[in-house]
Amino acid sequence: MPLVFLSALPMALHFGISYALVHWASLGFKGAPLAASVSLWISMLLLAVYVLCSKKFEPTWQGFSSESFSFILAYLKLAMPSAAMVCENTETIAYMITYGLSAAASTRVSNEYGAGNLEQAKSAMAVTLKLSVLLALIMVLTLAFGHNIWAGFFSDNPEIIKEFASLTHLLAVSITLDSMPGVLSGVARGGGWQHLAMYANLATFYFIGMPIAGLLGFKLNLHARVR
């Protein structure tokens, strides 16, 4: 619960900070990313204060020491491929639900692997994957029946709303299929296969996906329908 509260508080403050920087400070669109940065710093400082002041962390947090840096290379061997997997696909930003399930799958699978419970690890993967697909289908149904409402949040231009409606069926397929790789990437991280997942993402998104997108978008003139 403390982590939920410490995440919810900066999010609540973010609305006021964004409004103040965009409108009161007259920063315009520059105020939005600045507000996001301020909110993230607030979140980090709150978590730091909680860790330093809470008695729960006394057995695990003894302060900074040179010994902690002796394992930094081992940590980077795991962290860098995981970070590369996220950076290779910038659309991860738009899939925070799947990203959350990916993190949950990674933690659960790694715990079960560490305990030697391979069947439980498989079960955790299956449950998370099914949940991700179910949530994707809910999003697809919402988009299918409310695409005009969703487009209306961003524009009242009939042409734009009509164009967005023509993309709905393509988005439905894309959202459904995209719900699975995120979870599977989390399973790969939990199993210690970060490097394999990184190579798979690199090949599919850049070596395969980008040439196909260029061909469909510019040669076949599909434009925005390419994703």
PDB file of C-alpha atoms in Angstrom:
ATOM      1  CA  MET A   1       0.000   0.000   0.000  1.00  0.00           C
ATOM      2  CA  PRO A   2       2.754   2.577   0.715  1.00  0.00           C
ATOM      3  CA  LEU A   3       4.093   2.125  -2.819  1.00  0.00           C
ATOM      4  CA  VAL A   4       0.605   2.588  -4.256  1.00  0.00           C
ATOM      5  CA  PHE A   5       0.135   5.778  -2.241  1.00  0.00           C
ATOM      6  CA  LEU A   6       3.582   7.108  -3.159  1.00  0.00           C
ATOM      7  CA  SER A   7       2.759   6.530  -6.827  1.00  0.00           C
ATOM      8  CA  ALA A   8      -0.779   7.929  -6.643  1.00  0.00           C
ATOM      9  CA  LEU A   9       0.266  11.155  -4.905  1.00  0.00           C
ATOM     10  CA  PRO A  10       2.694  12.333  -7.635  1.00  0.00           C
ATOM     11  CA  MET A  11       0.129  11.368 -10.253  1.00  0.00           C
ATOM     12  CA  ALA A  12      -2.498  13.518  -8.517  1.00  0.00           C
ATOM     13  CA  LEU A  13      -0.038  16.405  -8.228  1.00  0.00           C
ATOM     14  CA  HIS A  14       0.900  16.011 -11.871  1.00  0.00           C
ATOM     15  CA  PHE A  15      -2.440  17.420 -13.056  1.00  0.00           C
ATOM     16  CA  GLY A  16      -1.923  20.650 -11.128  1.00  0.00           C
ATOM     17  CA  ILE A  17       1.741  20.910 -12.083  1.00  0.00           C
ATOM     18  CA  SER A  18       0.920  20.404 -15.759  1.00  0.00           C
ATOM     19  CA  TYR A  19      -1.822  23.022 -15.726  1.00  0.00           C
ATOM     20  CA  ALA A  20       0.380  25.508 -13.884  1.00  0.00           C
ATOM     21  CA  LEU A  21       3.365  25.137 -16.203  1.00  0.00           C
ATOM     22  CA  VAL A  22       1.370  25.023 -19.434  1.00  0.00           C
ATOM     23  CA  HIS A  23      -1.101  27.837 -18.698  1.00  0.00           C
ATOM     24  CA  TRP A  24      -0.006  29.932 -15.708  1.00  0.00           C
ATOM     25  CA  ALA A  25       3.684  29.918 -16.618  1.00  0.00           C
ATOM     26  CA  SER A  26       2.803  30.315 -20.320  1.00  0.00           C
ATOM     27  CA  LEU A  27       5.260  27.595 -21.323  1.00  0.00           C
ATOM     28  CA  GLY A  28       2.784  25.972 -23.699  1.00  0.00           C
ATOM     29  CA  PHE A  29       3.762  22.549 -25.005  1.00  0.00           C
ATOM     30  CA  LYS A  30       7.177  22.864 -23.312  1.00  0.00           C
ATOM     31  CA  GLY A  31       5.451  22.837 -19.937  1.00  0.00           C
ATOM     32  CA  ALA A  32       4.021  19.331 -20.417  1.00  0.00           C
ATOM     33  CA  PRO A  33       7.327  17.404 -20.537  1.00  0.00           C
ATOM     34  CA  LEU A  34       8.728  19.666 -17.822  1.00  0.00           C
ATOM     35  CA  ALA A  35       5.746  18.789 -15.625  1.00  0.00           C
ATOM     36  CA  ALA A  36       6.347  15.093 -16.266  1.00  0.00           C
ATOM     37  CA  SER A  37       9.978  15.499 -15.200  1.00  0.00           C
ATOM     38  CA  VAL A  38       8.986  17.356 -12.015  1.00  0.00           C
ATOM     39  CA  SER A  39       6.411  14.683 -11.147  1.00  0.00           C
ATOM     40  CA  LEU A  40       8.954  11.896 -11.637  1.00  0.00           C
ATOM     41  CA  TRP A  41      11.428  13.682  -9.370  1.00  0.00           C
ATOM     42  CA  ILE A  42       8.731  14.074  -6.713  1.00  0.00           C
ATOM     43  CA  SER A  43       7.993  10.354  -6.950  1.00  0.00           C
ATOM     44  CA  MET A  44      11.684   9.481  -6.651  1.00  0.00           C
ATOM     45  CA  LEU A  45      12.203  11.755  -3.635  1.00  0.00           C
ATOM     46  CA  LEU A  46       9.140  10.364  -1.859  1.00  0.00           C
ATOM     47  CA  LEU A  47      10.350   6.801  -2.396  1.00  0.00           C
ATOM     48  CA  ALA A  48      13.844   7.740  -1.200  1.00  0.00           C
ATOM     49  CA  VAL A  49      12.451   9.292   1.988  1.00  0.00           C
ATOM     50  CA  TYR A  50      10.268   6.232   2.562  1.00  0.00           C
ATOM     51  CA  VAL A  51      13.197   3.824   2.172  1.00  0.00           C
ATOM     52  CA  LEU A  52      15.479   5.897   4.415  1.00  0.00           C
ATOM     53  CA  CYS A  53      12.920   6.521   7.161  1.00  0.00           C
ATOM     54  CA  SER A  54      10.916   3.285   7.255  1.00  0.00           C
ATOM     55  CA  LYS A  55      11.994   0.681   9.802  1.00  0.00           C
ATOM     56  CA  LYS A  56      10.992  -2.074   7.368  1.00  0.00           C
ATOM     57  CA  PHE A  57      14.163  -1.485   5.382  1.00  0.00           C
ATOM     58  CA  GLU A  58      16.620  -1.401   8.291  1.00  0.00           C
ATOM     59  CA  PRO A  59      17.705  -5.065   7.783  1.00  0.00           C
ATOM     60  CA  THR A  60      18.204  -4.582   4.038  1.00  0.00           C
ATOM     61  CA  TRP A  61      19.444  -0.987   3.758  1.00  0.00           C
ATOM     62  CA  GLN A  62      22.638  -0.262   5.664  1.00  0.00           C
ATOM     63  CA  GLY A  63      23.634   2.790   3.647  1.00  0.00           C
ATOM     64  CA  PHE A  64      26.059   3.216   0.786  1.00  0.00           C
ATOM     65  CA  SER A  65      29.259   1.180   0.704  1.00  0.00           C
ATOM     66  CA  SER A  66      31.954   0.360  -1.819  1.00  0.00           C
ATOM     67  CA  GLU A  67      30.913  -3.300  -1.662  1.00  0.00           C
ATOM     68  CA  SER A  68      27.689  -2.520  -3.508  1.00  0.00           C
ATOM     69  CA  PHE A  69      29.668  -1.546  -6.605  1.00  0.00           C
ATOM     70  CA  SER A  70      31.382  -4.935  -6.828  1.00  0.00           C
ATOM     71  CA  PHE A  71      28.262  -6.437  -8.420  1.00  0.00           C
ATOM     72  CA  ILE A  72      27.522  -3.596 -10.822  1.00  0.00           C
ATOM     73  CA  LEU A  73      28.829  -5.469 -13.877  1.00  0.00           C
ATOM     74  CA  ALA A  74      26.672  -8.501 -13.109  1.00  0.00           C
ATOM     75  CA  TYR A  75      23.680  -6.203 -12.731  1.00  0.00           C
ATOM     76  CA  LEU A  76      24.408  -4.378 -15.999  1.00  0.00           C
ATOM     77  CA  LYS A  77      24.612  -7.696 -17.870  1.00  0.00           C
ATOM     78  CA  LEU A  78      20.948  -8.191 -16.991  1.00  0.00           C
ATOM     79  CA  ALA A  79      19.799  -4.573 -17.070  1.00  0.00           C
ATOM     80  CA  MET A  80      21.281  -3.429 -20.384  1.00  0.00           C
ATOM     81  CA  PRO A  81      19.606  -6.075 -22.592  1.00  0.00           C
ATOM     82  CA  SER A  82      16.306  -5.449 -20.793  1.00  0.00           C
ATOM     83  CA  ALA A  83      16.624  -1.704 -21.388  1.00  0.00           C
ATOM     84  CA  ALA A  84      17.522  -2.323 -25.024  1.00  0.00           C
ATOM     85  CA  MET A  85      14.376  -4.431 -25.449  1.00  0.00           C
ATOM     86  CA  VAL A  86      12.274  -1.466 -24.310  1.00  0.00           C
ATOM     87  CA  CYS A  87      14.187   1.131 -26.338  1.00  0.00           C
ATOM     88  CA  GLU A  88      13.980  -0.908 -29.525  1.00  0.00           C
ATOM     89  CA  ASN A  89      10.196  -0.596 -29.470  1.00  0.00           C
ATOM     90  CA  THR A  90       9.254   2.984 -28.605  1.00  0.00           C
ATOM     91  CA  GLU A  91       5.559   2.100 -28.763  1.00  0.00           C
ATOM     92  CA  THR A  92       5.980   0.440 -25.375  1.00  0.00           C
ATOM     93  CA  ILE A  93       4.865   3.808 -24.008  1.00  0.00           C
ATOM     94  CA  ALA A  94       1.410   3.194 -25.468  1.00  0.00           C
ATOM     95  CA  TYR A  95       1.070  -0.258 -23.909  1.00  0.00           C
ATOM     96  CA  MET A  96       1.406   0.329 -20.202  1.00  0.00           C
ATOM     97  CA  ILE A  97      -1.200  -2.336 -19.334  1.00  0.00           C
ATOM     98  CA  THR A  98       0.751  -4.995 -21.195  1.00  0.00           C
ATOM     99  CA  TYR A  99       3.982  -3.583 -19.776  1.00  0.00           C
ATOM    100  CA  GLY A 100       2.612  -3.991 -16.253  1.00  0.00           C
ATOM    101  CA  LEU A 101       1.636  -7.590 -16.967  1.00  0.00           C
ATOM    102  CA  SER A 102       5.088  -8.117 -18.458  1.00  0.00           C
ATOM    103  CA  ALA A 103       6.719  -6.945 -15.224  1.00  0.00           C
ATOM    104  CA  ALA A 104       4.410  -9.189 -13.192  1.00  0.00           C
ATOM    105  CA  ALA A 105       5.181 -12.193 -15.402  1.00  0.00           C
ATOM    106  CA  SER A 106       8.913 -11.511 -15.170  1.00  0.00           C
ATOM    107  CA  THR A 107       8.825 -11.415 -11.367  1.00  0.00           C
ATOM    108  CA  ARG A 108       6.590 -14.458 -10.989  1.00  0.00           C
ATOM    109  CA  VAL A 109       8.456 -16.609 -13.506  1.00  0.00           C
ATOM    110  CA  SER A 110      11.861 -15.719 -12.049  1.00  0.00           C
ATOM    111  CA  ASN A 111      10.640 -16.596  -8.540  1.00  0.00           C
ATOM    112  CA  GLU A 112       9.261 -19.947  -9.669  1.00  0.00           C
ATOM    113  CA  TYR A 113      12.407 -20.741 -11.645  1.00  0.00           C
ATOM    114  CA  GLY A 114      14.533 -19.900  -8.647  1.00  0.00           C
ATOM    115  CA  ALA A 115      12.458 -22.239  -6.486  1.00  0.00           C
ATOM    116  CA  GLY A 116      12.663 -25.011  -9.080  1.00  0.00           C
ATOM    117  CA  ASN A 117       8.914 -24.978  -9.753  1.00  0.00           C
ATOM    118  CA  LEU A 118       8.909 -25.256 -13.535  1.00  0.00           C
ATOM    119  CA  GLU A 119       5.236 -26.210 -13.808  1.00  0.00           C
ATOM    120  CA  GLN A 120       4.197 -23.213 -11.720  1.00  0.00           C
ATOM    121  CA  ALA A 121       6.346 -21.004 -13.940  1.00  0.00           C
ATOM    122  CA  LYS A 122       4.547 -22.340 -17.020  1.00  0.00           C
ATOM    123  CA  SER A 123       1.199 -21.802 -15.313  1.00  0.00           C
ATOM    124  CA  ALA A 124       2.103 -18.209 -14.408  1.00  0.00           C
ATOM    125  CA  MET A 125       3.071 -17.536 -18.016  1.00  0.00           C
ATOM    126  CA  ALA A 126      -0.182 -19.016 -19.339  1.00  0.00           C
ATOM    127  CA  VAL A 127      -2.366 -17.078 -16.895  1.00  0.00           C
ATOM    128  CA  THR A 128      -0.630 -13.766 -17.598  1.00  0.00           C
ATOM    129  CA  LEU A 129      -0.778 -14.328 -21.348  1.00  0.00           C
ATOM    130  CA  LYS A 130      -4.507 -15.104 -21.244  1.00  0.00           C
ATOM    131  CA  LEU A 131      -5.164 -12.057 -19.082  1.00  0.00           C
ATOM    132  CA  SER A 132      -3.230  -9.849 -21.486  1.00  0.00           C
ATOM    133  CA  VAL A 133      -5.222 -11.133 -24.479  1.00  0.00           C
ATOM    134  CA  LEU A 134      -8.485 -10.671 -22.561  1.00  0.00           C
ATOM    135  CA  LEU A 135      -7.644  -7.062 -21.727  1.00  0.00           C
ATOM    136  CA  ALA A 136      -6.633  -6.469 -25.341  1.00  0.00           C
ATOM    137  CA  LEU A 137      -9.992  -7.807 -26.538  1.00  0.00           C
ATOM    138  CA  ILE A 138     -11.772  -5.469 -24.126  1.00  0.00           C
ATOM    139  CA  MET A 139      -9.802  -2.568 -25.590  1.00  0.00           C
ATOM    140  CA  VAL A 140     -10.640  -3.748 -29.104  1.00  0.00           C
ATOM    141  CA  LEU A 141     -14.369  -3.897 -28.342  1.00  0.00           C
ATOM    142  CA  THR A 142     -14.208  -0.458 -26.748  1.00  0.00           C
ATOM    143  CA  LEU A 143     -12.440   0.895 -29.804  1.00  0.00           C
ATOM    144  CA  ALA A 144     -14.808  -0.834 -32.220  1.00  0.00           C
ATOM    145  CA  PHE A 145     -17.960   0.597 -30.642  1.00  0.00           C
ATOM    146  CA  GLY A 146     -16.542   3.927 -29.478  1.00  0.00           C
ATOM    147  CA  HIS A 147     -13.975   4.942 -32.084  1.00  0.00           C
ATOM    148  CA  ASN A 148     -15.900   8.096 -32.979  1.00  0.00           C
ATOM    149  CA  ILE A 149     -15.994   9.137 -29.324  1.00  0.00           C
ATOM    150  CA  TRP A 150     -12.280   8.442 -28.899  1.00  0.00           C
ATOM    151  CA  ALA A 151     -11.340  10.397 -32.023  1.00  0.00           C
ATOM    152  CA  GLY A 152     -13.610  13.214 -30.876  1.00  0.00           C
ATOM    153  CA  PHE A 153     -11.420  13.723 -27.805  1.00  0.00           C
ATOM    154  CA  PHE A 154      -8.612  14.902 -30.091  1.00  0.00           C
ATOM    155  CA  SER A 155     -10.388  16.547 -33.012  1.00  0.00           C
ATOM    156  CA  ASP A 156     -13.841  17.657 -34.132  1.00  0.00           C
ATOM    157  CA  ASN A 157     -12.852  17.512 -37.798  1.00  0.00           C
ATOM    158  CA  PRO A 158     -15.227  15.057 -39.565  1.00  0.00           C
ATOM    159  CA  GLU A 159     -12.524  14.030 -42.041  1.00  0.00           C
ATOM    160  CA  ILE A 160     -10.102  13.077 -39.276  1.00  0.00           C
ATOM    161  CA  ILE A 161     -12.796  11.145 -37.410  1.00  0.00           C
ATOM    162  CA  LYS A 162     -13.748   9.339 -40.623  1.00  0.00           C
ATOM    163  CA  GLU A 163     -10.120   8.501 -41.374  1.00  0.00           C
ATOM    164  CA  PHE A 164      -9.632   7.165 -37.860  1.00  0.00           C
ATOM    165  CA  ALA A 165     -12.737   4.990 -38.258  1.00  0.00           C
ATOM    166  CA  SER A 166     -11.211   3.438 -41.382  1.00  0.00           C
ATOM    167  CA  LEU A 167      -8.202   2.360 -39.293  1.00  0.00           C
ATOM    168  CA  THR A 168     -10.251   0.705 -36.556  1.00  0.00           C
ATOM    169  CA  HIS A 169     -10.185  -2.833 -37.950  1.00  0.00           C
ATOM    170  CA  LEU A 170      -6.425  -2.640 -38.480  1.00  0.00           C
ATOM    171  CA  LEU A 171      -5.906  -1.324 -34.962  1.00  0.00           C
ATOM    172  CA  ALA A 172      -8.050  -4.152 -33.592  1.00  0.00           C
ATOM    173  CA  VAL A 173      -5.777  -6.769 -35.143  1.00  0.00           C
ATOM    174  CA  SER A 174      -2.635  -4.891 -34.105  1.00  0.00           C
ATOM    175  CA  ILE A 175      -3.717  -4.408 -30.480  1.00  0.00           C
ATOM    176  CA  THR A 176      -4.679  -8.074 -30.128  1.00  0.00           C
ATOM    177  CA  LEU A 177      -1.384  -9.334 -31.524  1.00  0.00           C
ATOM    178  CA  ASP A 178       0.683  -6.768 -29.611  1.00  0.00           C
ATOM    179  CA  SER A 179      -0.793  -7.938 -26.318  1.00  0.00           C
ATOM    180  CA  MET A 180       1.301 -11.111 -26.426  1.00  0.00           C
ATOM    181  CA  PRO A 181       4.921 -10.073 -27.181  1.00  0.00           C
ATOM    182  CA  GLY A 182       5.067  -7.787 -24.145  1.00  0.00           C
ATOM    183  CA  VAL A 183       4.158 -10.604 -21.769  1.00  0.00           C
ATOM    184  CA  LEU A 184       6.480 -13.040 -23.525  1.00  0.00           C
ATOM    185  CA  SER A 185       9.303 -10.499 -23.192  1.00  0.00           C
ATOM    186  CA  GLY A 186       8.607 -10.398 -19.455  1.00  0.00           C
ATOM    187  CA  VAL A 187       8.781 -14.193 -19.324  1.00  0.00           C
ATOM    188  CA  ALA A 188      12.097 -14.049 -21.183  1.00  0.00           C
ATOM    189  CA  ARG A 189      13.485 -11.564 -18.647  1.00  0.00           C
ATOM    190  CA  GLY A 190      12.275 -13.738 -15.790  1.00  0.00           C
ATOM    191  CA  GLY A 191      13.968 -16.774 -17.308  1.00  0.00           C
ATOM    192  CA  GLY A 192      17.260 -14.962 -17.845  1.00  0.00           C
ATOM    193  CA  TRP A 193      16.962 -14.907 -21.642  1.00  0.00           C
ATOM    194  CA  GLN A 194      17.217 -11.137 -22.059  1.00  0.00           C
ATOM    195  CA  HIS A 195      19.810 -11.363 -24.803  1.00  0.00           C
ATOM    196  CA  LEU A 196      17.670 -13.725 -26.892  1.00  0.00           C
ATOM    197  CA  ALA A 197      14.610 -11.491 -26.547  1.00  0.00           C
ATOM    198  CA  MET A 198      16.698  -8.439 -27.429  1.00  0.00           C
ATOM    199  CA  TYR A 199      17.931 -10.068 -30.643  1.00  0.00           C
ATOM    200  CA  ALA A 200      14.381 -11.184 -31.511  1.00  0.00           C
ATOM    201  CA  ASN A 201      12.989  -7.672 -31.002  1.00  0.00           C
ATOM    202  CA  LEU A 202      15.868  -6.111 -32.913  1.00  0.00           C
ATOM    203  CA  ALA A 203      15.332  -8.421 -35.877  1.00  0.00           C
ATOM    204  CA  THR A 204      11.540  -8.205 -36.010  1.00  0.00           C
ATOM    205  CA  PHE A 205      11.127  -4.461 -35.451  1.00  0.00           C
ATOM    206  CA  TYR A 206      14.084  -3.064 -37.371  1.00  0.00           C
ATOM    207  CA  PHE A 207      15.366  -5.632 -39.856  1.00  0.00           C
ATOM    208  CA  ILE A 208      11.927  -6.983 -40.810  1.00  0.00           C
ATOM    209  CA  GLY A 209       9.295  -4.504 -39.623  1.00  0.00           C
ATOM    210  CA  MET A 210      10.817  -1.240 -40.853  1.00  0.00           C
ATOM    211  CA  PRO A 211      11.480  -2.398 -44.458  1.00  0.00           C
ATOM    212  CA  ILE A 212       7.943  -3.786 -44.685  1.00  0.00           C
ATOM    213  CA  ALA A 213       6.545  -0.536 -43.248  1.00  0.00           C
ATOM    214  CA  GLY A 214       8.514   1.495 -45.780  1.00  0.00           C
ATOM    215  CA  LEU A 215       7.325  -0.687 -48.654  1.00  0.00           C
ATOM    216  CA  LEU A 216       3.661  -0.596 -47.636  1.00  0.00           C
ATOM    217  CA  GLY A 217       3.685   3.050 -46.608  1.00  0.00           C
ATOM    218  CA  PHE A 218       5.524   4.659 -49.517  1.00  0.00           C
ATOM    219  CA  LYS A 219       5.395   2.201 -52.397  1.00  0.00           C
ATOM    220  CA  LEU A 220       1.819   0.972 -51.902  1.00  0.00           C
ATOM    221  CA  ASN A 221       0.624   4.326 -50.496  1.00  0.00           C
ATOM    222  CA  LEU A 222      -1.038   2.872 -47.387  1.00  0.00           C
ATOM    223  CA  HIS A 223       0.443   5.732 -45.315  1.00  0.00           C
ATOM    224  CA  ALA A 224      -1.104   5.823 -41.806  1.00  0.00           C
ATOM    225  CA  ARG A 225      -2.488   2.307 -42.205  1.00  0.00           C
ATOM    226  CA  VAL A 226       1.038   0.949 -41.906  1.00  0.00           C
ATOM    227  CA  ARG A 227       2.097   0.110 -38.377  1.00  0.00           C
TER     228      ARG A 227
END
